[in-house]
Short mmCIF file of N, CA and C in Angstrom, two decimals:
data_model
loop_
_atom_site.label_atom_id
_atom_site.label_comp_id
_atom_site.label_asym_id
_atom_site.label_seq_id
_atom_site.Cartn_x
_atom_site.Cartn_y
_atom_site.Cartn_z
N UNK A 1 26.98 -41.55 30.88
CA UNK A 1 27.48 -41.66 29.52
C UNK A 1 26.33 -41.56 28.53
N UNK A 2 26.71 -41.06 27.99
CA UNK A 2 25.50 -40.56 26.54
C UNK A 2 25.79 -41.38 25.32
N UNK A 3 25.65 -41.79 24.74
CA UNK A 3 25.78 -42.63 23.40
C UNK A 3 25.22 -41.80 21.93
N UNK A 4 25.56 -41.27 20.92
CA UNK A 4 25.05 -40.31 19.89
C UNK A 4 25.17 -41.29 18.42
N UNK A 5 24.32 -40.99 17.74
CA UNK A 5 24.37 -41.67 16.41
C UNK A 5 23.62 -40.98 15.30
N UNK A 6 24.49 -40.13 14.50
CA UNK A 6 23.99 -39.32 13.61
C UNK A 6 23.95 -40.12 12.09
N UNK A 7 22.97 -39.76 11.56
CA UNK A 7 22.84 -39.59 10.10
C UNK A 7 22.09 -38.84 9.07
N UNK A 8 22.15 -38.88 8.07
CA UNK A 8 21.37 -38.01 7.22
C UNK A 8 22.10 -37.14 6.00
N UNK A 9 23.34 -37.75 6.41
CA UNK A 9 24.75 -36.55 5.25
C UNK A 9 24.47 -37.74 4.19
N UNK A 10 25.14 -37.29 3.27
CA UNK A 10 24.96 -37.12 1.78
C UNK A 10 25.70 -36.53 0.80
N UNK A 11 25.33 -36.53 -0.79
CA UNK A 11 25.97 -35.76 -1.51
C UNK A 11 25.31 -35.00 -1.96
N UNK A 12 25.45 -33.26 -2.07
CA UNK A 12 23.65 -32.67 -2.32
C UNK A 12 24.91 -31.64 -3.65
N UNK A 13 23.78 -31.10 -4.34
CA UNK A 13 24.53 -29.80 -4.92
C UNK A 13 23.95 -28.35 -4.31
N UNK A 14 24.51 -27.38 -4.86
CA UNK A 14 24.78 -26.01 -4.36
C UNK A 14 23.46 -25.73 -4.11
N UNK A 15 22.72 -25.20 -2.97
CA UNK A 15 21.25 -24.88 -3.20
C UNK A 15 20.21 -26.14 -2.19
N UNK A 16 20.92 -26.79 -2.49
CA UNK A 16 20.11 -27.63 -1.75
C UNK A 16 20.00 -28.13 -0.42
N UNK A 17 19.06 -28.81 0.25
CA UNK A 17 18.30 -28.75 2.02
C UNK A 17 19.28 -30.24 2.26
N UNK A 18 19.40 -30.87 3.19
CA UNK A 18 19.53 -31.56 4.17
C UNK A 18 19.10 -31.40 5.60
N UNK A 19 18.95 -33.12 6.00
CA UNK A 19 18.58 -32.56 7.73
C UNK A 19 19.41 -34.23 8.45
N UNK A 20 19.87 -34.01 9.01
CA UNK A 20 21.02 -34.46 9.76
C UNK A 20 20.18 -35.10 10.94
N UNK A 21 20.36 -35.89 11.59
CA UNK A 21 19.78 -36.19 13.06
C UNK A 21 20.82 -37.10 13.55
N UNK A 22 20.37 -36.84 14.84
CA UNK A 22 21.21 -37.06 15.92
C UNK A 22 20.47 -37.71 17.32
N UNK A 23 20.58 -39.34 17.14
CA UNK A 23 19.39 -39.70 18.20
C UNK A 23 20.70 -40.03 19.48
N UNK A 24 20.39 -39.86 20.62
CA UNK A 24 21.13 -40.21 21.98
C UNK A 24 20.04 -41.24 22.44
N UNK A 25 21.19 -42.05 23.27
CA UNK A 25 20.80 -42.73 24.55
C UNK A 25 21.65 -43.27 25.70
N UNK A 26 20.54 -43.40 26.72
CA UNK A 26 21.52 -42.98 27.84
C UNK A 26 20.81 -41.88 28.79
N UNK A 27 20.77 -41.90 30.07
CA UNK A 27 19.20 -41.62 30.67
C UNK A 27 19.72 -40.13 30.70
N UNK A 28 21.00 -39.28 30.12
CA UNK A 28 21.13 -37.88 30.75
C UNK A 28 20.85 -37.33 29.37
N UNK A 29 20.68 -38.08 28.23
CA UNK A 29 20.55 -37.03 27.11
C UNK A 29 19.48 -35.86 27.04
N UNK A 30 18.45 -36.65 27.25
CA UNK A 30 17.63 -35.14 27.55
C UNK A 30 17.64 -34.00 28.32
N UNK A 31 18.45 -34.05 29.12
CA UNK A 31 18.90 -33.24 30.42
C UNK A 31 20.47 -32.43 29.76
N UNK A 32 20.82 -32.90 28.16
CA UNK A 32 22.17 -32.69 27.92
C UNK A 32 21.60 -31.12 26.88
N UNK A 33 22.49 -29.88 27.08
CA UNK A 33 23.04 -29.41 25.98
C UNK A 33 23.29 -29.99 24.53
N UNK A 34 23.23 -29.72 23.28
CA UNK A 34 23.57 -30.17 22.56
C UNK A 34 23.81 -29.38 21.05
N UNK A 35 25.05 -29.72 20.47
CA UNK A 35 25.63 -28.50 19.95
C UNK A 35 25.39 -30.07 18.06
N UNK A 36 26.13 -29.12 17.56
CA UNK A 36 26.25 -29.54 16.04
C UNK A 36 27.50 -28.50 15.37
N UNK A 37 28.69 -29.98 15.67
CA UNK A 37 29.78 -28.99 14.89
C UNK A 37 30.09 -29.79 13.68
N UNK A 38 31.33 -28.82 13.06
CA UNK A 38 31.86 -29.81 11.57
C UNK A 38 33.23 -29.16 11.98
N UNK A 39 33.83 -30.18 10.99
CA UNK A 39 35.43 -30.23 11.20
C UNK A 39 35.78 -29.03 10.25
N UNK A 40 36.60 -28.30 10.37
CA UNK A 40 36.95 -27.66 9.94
C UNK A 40 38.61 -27.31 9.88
N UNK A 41 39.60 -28.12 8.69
CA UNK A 41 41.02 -28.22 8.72
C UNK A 41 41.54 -28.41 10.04
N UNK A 42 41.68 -28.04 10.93
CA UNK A 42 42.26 -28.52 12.42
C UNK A 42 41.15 -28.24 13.29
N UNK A 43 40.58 -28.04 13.29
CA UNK A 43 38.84 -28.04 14.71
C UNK A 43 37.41 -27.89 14.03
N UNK A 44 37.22 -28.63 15.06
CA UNK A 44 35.84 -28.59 15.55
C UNK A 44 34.80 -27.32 15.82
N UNK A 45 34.19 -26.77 14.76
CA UNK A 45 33.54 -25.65 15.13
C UNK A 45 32.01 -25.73 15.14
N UNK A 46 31.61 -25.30 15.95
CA UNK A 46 30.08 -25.00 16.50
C UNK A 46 29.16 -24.38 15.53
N UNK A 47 27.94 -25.25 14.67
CA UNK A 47 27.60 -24.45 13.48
C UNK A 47 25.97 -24.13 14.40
N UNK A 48 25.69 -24.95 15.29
CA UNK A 48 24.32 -24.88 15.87
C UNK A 48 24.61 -25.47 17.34
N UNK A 49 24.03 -24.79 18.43
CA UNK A 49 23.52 -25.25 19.25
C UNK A 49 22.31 -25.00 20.28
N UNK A 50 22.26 -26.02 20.85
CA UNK A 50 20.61 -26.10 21.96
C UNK A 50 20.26 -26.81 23.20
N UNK A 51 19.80 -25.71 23.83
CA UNK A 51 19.78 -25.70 25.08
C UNK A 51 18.68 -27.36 25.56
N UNK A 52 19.03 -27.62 26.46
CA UNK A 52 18.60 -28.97 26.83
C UNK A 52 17.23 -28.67 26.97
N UNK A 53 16.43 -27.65 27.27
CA UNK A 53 14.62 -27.68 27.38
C UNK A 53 14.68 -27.12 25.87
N UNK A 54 15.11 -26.77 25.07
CA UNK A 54 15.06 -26.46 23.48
C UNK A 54 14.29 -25.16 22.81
N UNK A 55 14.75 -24.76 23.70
CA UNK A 55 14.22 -22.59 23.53
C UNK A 55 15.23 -22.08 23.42
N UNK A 56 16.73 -22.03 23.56
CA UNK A 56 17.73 -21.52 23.14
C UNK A 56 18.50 -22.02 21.99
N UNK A 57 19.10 -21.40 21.14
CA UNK A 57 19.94 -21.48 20.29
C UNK A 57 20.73 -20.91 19.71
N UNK A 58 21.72 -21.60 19.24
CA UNK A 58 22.73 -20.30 18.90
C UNK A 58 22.99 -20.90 17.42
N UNK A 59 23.63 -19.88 16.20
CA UNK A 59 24.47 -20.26 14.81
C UNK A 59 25.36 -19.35 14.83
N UNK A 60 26.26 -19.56 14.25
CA UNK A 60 27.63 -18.21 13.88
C UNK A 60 26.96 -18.00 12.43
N UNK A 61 27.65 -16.82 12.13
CA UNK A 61 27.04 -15.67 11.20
C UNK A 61 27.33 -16.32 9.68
N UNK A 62 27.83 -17.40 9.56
CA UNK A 62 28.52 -18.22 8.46
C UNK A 62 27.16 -19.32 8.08
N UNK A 63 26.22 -19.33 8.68
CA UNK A 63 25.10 -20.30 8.79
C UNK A 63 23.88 -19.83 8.95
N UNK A 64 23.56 -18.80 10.03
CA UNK A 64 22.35 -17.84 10.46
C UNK A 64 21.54 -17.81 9.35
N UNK A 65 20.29 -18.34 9.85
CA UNK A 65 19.19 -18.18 8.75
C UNK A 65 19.41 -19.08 7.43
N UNK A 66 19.89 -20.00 7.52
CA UNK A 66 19.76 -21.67 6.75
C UNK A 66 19.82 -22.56 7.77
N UNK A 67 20.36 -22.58 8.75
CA UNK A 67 20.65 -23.70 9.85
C UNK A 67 19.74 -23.45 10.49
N UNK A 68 19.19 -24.87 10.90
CA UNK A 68 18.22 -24.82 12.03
C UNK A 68 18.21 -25.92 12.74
N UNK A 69 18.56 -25.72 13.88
CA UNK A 69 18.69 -26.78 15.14
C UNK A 69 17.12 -26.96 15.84
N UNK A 70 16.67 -28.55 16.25
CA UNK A 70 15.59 -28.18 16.57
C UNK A 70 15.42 -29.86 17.57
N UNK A 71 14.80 -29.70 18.81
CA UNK A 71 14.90 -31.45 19.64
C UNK A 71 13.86 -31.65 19.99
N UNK A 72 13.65 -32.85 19.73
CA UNK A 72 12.80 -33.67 20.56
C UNK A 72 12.71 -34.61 21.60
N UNK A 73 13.23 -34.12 23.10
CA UNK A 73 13.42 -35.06 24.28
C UNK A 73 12.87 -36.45 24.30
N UNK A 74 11.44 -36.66 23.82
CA UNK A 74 10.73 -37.53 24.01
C UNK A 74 11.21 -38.96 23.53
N UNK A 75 11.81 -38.29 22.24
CA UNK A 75 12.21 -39.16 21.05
C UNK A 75 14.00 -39.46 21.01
N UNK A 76 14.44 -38.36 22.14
CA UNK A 76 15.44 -38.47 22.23
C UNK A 76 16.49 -37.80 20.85
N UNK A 77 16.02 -37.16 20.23
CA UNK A 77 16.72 -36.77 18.80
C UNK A 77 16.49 -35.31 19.06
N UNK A 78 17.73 -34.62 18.18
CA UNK A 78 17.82 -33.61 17.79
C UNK A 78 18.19 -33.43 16.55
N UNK A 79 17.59 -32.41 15.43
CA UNK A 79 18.06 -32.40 14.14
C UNK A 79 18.58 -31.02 13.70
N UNK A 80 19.29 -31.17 12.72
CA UNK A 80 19.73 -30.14 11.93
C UNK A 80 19.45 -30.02 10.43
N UNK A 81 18.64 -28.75 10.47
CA UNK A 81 18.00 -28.71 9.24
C UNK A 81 18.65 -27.76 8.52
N UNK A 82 19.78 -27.78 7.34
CA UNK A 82 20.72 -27.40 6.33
C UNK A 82 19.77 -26.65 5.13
N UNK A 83 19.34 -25.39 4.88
CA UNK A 83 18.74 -25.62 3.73
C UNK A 83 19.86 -24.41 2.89
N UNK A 84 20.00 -24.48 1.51
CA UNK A 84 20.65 -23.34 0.59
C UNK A 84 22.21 -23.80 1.08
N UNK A 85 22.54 -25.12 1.04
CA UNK A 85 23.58 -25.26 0.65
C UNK A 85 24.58 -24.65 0.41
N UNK A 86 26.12 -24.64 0.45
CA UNK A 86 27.20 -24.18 -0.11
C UNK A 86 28.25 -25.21 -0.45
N UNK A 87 29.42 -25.12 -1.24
CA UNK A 87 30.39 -25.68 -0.95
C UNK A 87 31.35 -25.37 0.18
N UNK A 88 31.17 -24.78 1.00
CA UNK A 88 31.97 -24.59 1.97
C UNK A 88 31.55 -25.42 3.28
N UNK A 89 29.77 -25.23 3.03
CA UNK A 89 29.05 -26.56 4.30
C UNK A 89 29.83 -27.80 4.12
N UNK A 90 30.66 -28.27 3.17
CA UNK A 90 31.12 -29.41 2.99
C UNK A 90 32.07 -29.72 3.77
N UNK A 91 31.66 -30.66 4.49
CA UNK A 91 32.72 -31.38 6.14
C UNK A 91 32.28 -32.38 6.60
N UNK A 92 32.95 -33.05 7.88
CA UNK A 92 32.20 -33.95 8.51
C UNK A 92 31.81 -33.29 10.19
N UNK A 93 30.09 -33.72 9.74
CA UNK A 93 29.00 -33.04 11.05
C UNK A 93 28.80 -33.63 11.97
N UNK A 94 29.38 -33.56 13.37
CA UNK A 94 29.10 -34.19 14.43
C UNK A 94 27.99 -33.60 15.42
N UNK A 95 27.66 -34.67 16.04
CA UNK A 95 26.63 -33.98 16.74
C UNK A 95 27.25 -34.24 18.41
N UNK A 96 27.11 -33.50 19.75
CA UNK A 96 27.79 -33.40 20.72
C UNK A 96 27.23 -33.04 21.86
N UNK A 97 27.51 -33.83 22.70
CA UNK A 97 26.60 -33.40 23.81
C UNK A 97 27.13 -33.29 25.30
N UNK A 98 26.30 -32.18 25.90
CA UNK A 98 27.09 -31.88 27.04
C UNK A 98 26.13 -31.88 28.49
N UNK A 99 26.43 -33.19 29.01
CA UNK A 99 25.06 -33.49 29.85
C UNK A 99 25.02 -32.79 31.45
N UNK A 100 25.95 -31.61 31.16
CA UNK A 100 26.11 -30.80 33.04
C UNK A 100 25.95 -29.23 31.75
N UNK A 101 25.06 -28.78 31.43
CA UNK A 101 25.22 -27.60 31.12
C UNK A 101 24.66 -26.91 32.15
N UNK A 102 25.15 -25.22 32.08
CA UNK A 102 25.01 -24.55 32.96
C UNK A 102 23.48 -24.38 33.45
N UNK A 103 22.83 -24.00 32.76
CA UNK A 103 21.44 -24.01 33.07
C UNK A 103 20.35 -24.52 32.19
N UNK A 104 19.46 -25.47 32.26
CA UNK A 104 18.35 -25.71 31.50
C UNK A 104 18.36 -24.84 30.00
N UNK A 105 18.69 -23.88 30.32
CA UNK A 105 18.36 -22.85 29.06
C UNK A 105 19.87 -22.34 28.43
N UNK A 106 21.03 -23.06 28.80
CA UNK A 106 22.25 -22.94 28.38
C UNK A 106 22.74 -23.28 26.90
N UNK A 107 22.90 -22.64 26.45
CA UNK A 107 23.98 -23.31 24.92
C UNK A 107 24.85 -23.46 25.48
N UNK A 108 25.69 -24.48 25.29
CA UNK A 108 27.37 -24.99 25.31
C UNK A 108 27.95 -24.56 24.18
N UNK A 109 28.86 -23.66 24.05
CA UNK A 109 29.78 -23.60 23.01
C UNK A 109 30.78 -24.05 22.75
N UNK A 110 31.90 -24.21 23.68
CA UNK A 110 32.93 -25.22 23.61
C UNK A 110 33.32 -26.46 23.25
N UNK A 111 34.04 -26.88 22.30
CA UNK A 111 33.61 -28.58 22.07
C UNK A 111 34.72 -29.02 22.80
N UNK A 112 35.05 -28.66 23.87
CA UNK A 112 36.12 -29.19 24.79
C UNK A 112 34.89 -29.18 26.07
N UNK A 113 33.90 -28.59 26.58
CA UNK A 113 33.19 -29.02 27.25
C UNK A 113 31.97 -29.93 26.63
N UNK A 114 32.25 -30.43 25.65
CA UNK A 114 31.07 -31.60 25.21
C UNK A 114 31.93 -33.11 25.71
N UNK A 115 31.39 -33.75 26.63
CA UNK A 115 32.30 -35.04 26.82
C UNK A 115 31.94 -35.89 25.80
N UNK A 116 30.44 -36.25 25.01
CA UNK A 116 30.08 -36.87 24.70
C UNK A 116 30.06 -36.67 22.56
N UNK A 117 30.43 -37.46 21.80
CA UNK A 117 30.09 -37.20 20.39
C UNK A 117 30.11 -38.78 19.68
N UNK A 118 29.16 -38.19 18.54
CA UNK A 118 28.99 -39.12 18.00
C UNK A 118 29.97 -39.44 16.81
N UNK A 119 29.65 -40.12 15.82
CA UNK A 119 30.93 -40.90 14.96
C UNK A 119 31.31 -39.95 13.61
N UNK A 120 29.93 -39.14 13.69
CA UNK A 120 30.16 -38.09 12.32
C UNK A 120 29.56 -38.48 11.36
N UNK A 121 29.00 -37.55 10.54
CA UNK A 121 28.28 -37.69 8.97
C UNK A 121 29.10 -37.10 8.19
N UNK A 122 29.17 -37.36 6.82
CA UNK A 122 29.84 -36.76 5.83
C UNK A 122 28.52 -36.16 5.10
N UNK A 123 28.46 -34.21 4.82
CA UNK A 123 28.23 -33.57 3.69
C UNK A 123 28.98 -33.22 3.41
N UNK A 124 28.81 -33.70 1.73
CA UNK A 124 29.67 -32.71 0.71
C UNK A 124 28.66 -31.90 -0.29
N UNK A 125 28.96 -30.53 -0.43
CA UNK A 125 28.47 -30.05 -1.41
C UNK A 125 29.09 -29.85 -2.60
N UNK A 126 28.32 -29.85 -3.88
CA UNK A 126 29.10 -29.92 -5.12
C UNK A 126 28.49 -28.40 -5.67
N UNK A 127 29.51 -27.83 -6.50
CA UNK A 127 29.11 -27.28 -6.74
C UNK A 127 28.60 -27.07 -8.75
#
């Protein structure tokens, strides 16, 4: 069992950075996949994720090149670094983890294969 506890959301306006973190514990987190979704009207969608040794990553094309997913095993945290804002980033950001990914160097995309999430942050952007 993994345990997750994010914070760092806020109220920012249009343009502006946030960075989100996401500390685990629980002896498989470092060994876990770990994604960063937001709610989006009925699901959960995948805005960042990273591979458990932290050389892979993935963003959908709605984020690419402002989002940046980035971990530190040691410390047990992974963050998400938001910069150039929108009102549409505005949701609640979970962070999720999936401690059997396929390979060391796997992104998990599915948030039906993440067993593990944390309680959620609220960004809102204003515009």
């Amino acid at each position: 069992q993994v345990q997750l506890v994010e914070s760092g959301g806020g109220l920012v306006q249009t343009g502006d950075s946030l960075t989100l973190s996401c500390v685990g514990s629980g002896r498989s987190f470092s060994g876990s996949a770990v994604g960063w979704f937001r709610q989006e009207q009925y699901e959960r969608n995948l805005v960042a994720g990273i591979s458990w040794e932290g050389s892979n990553t993935w963003y959908p094309e709605s984020v690419e090149g402002r989002f940046t997913v980035s971990r530190d095993n040691a410390k047990n945290t992974v963050w998400l670094r938001m910069n150039n804002l929108k009102p549409q980033d505005t949701a609640v950001y979970y962070c999720a983890a999936d401690p059997q990914p396929l390979t060391p160097y796997a992104v998990t995309f599915n948030a039906e294969d993440y067993p593990n999430w944390g309680q959620g942050t609220q960004v809102t952007v204003s515009s």
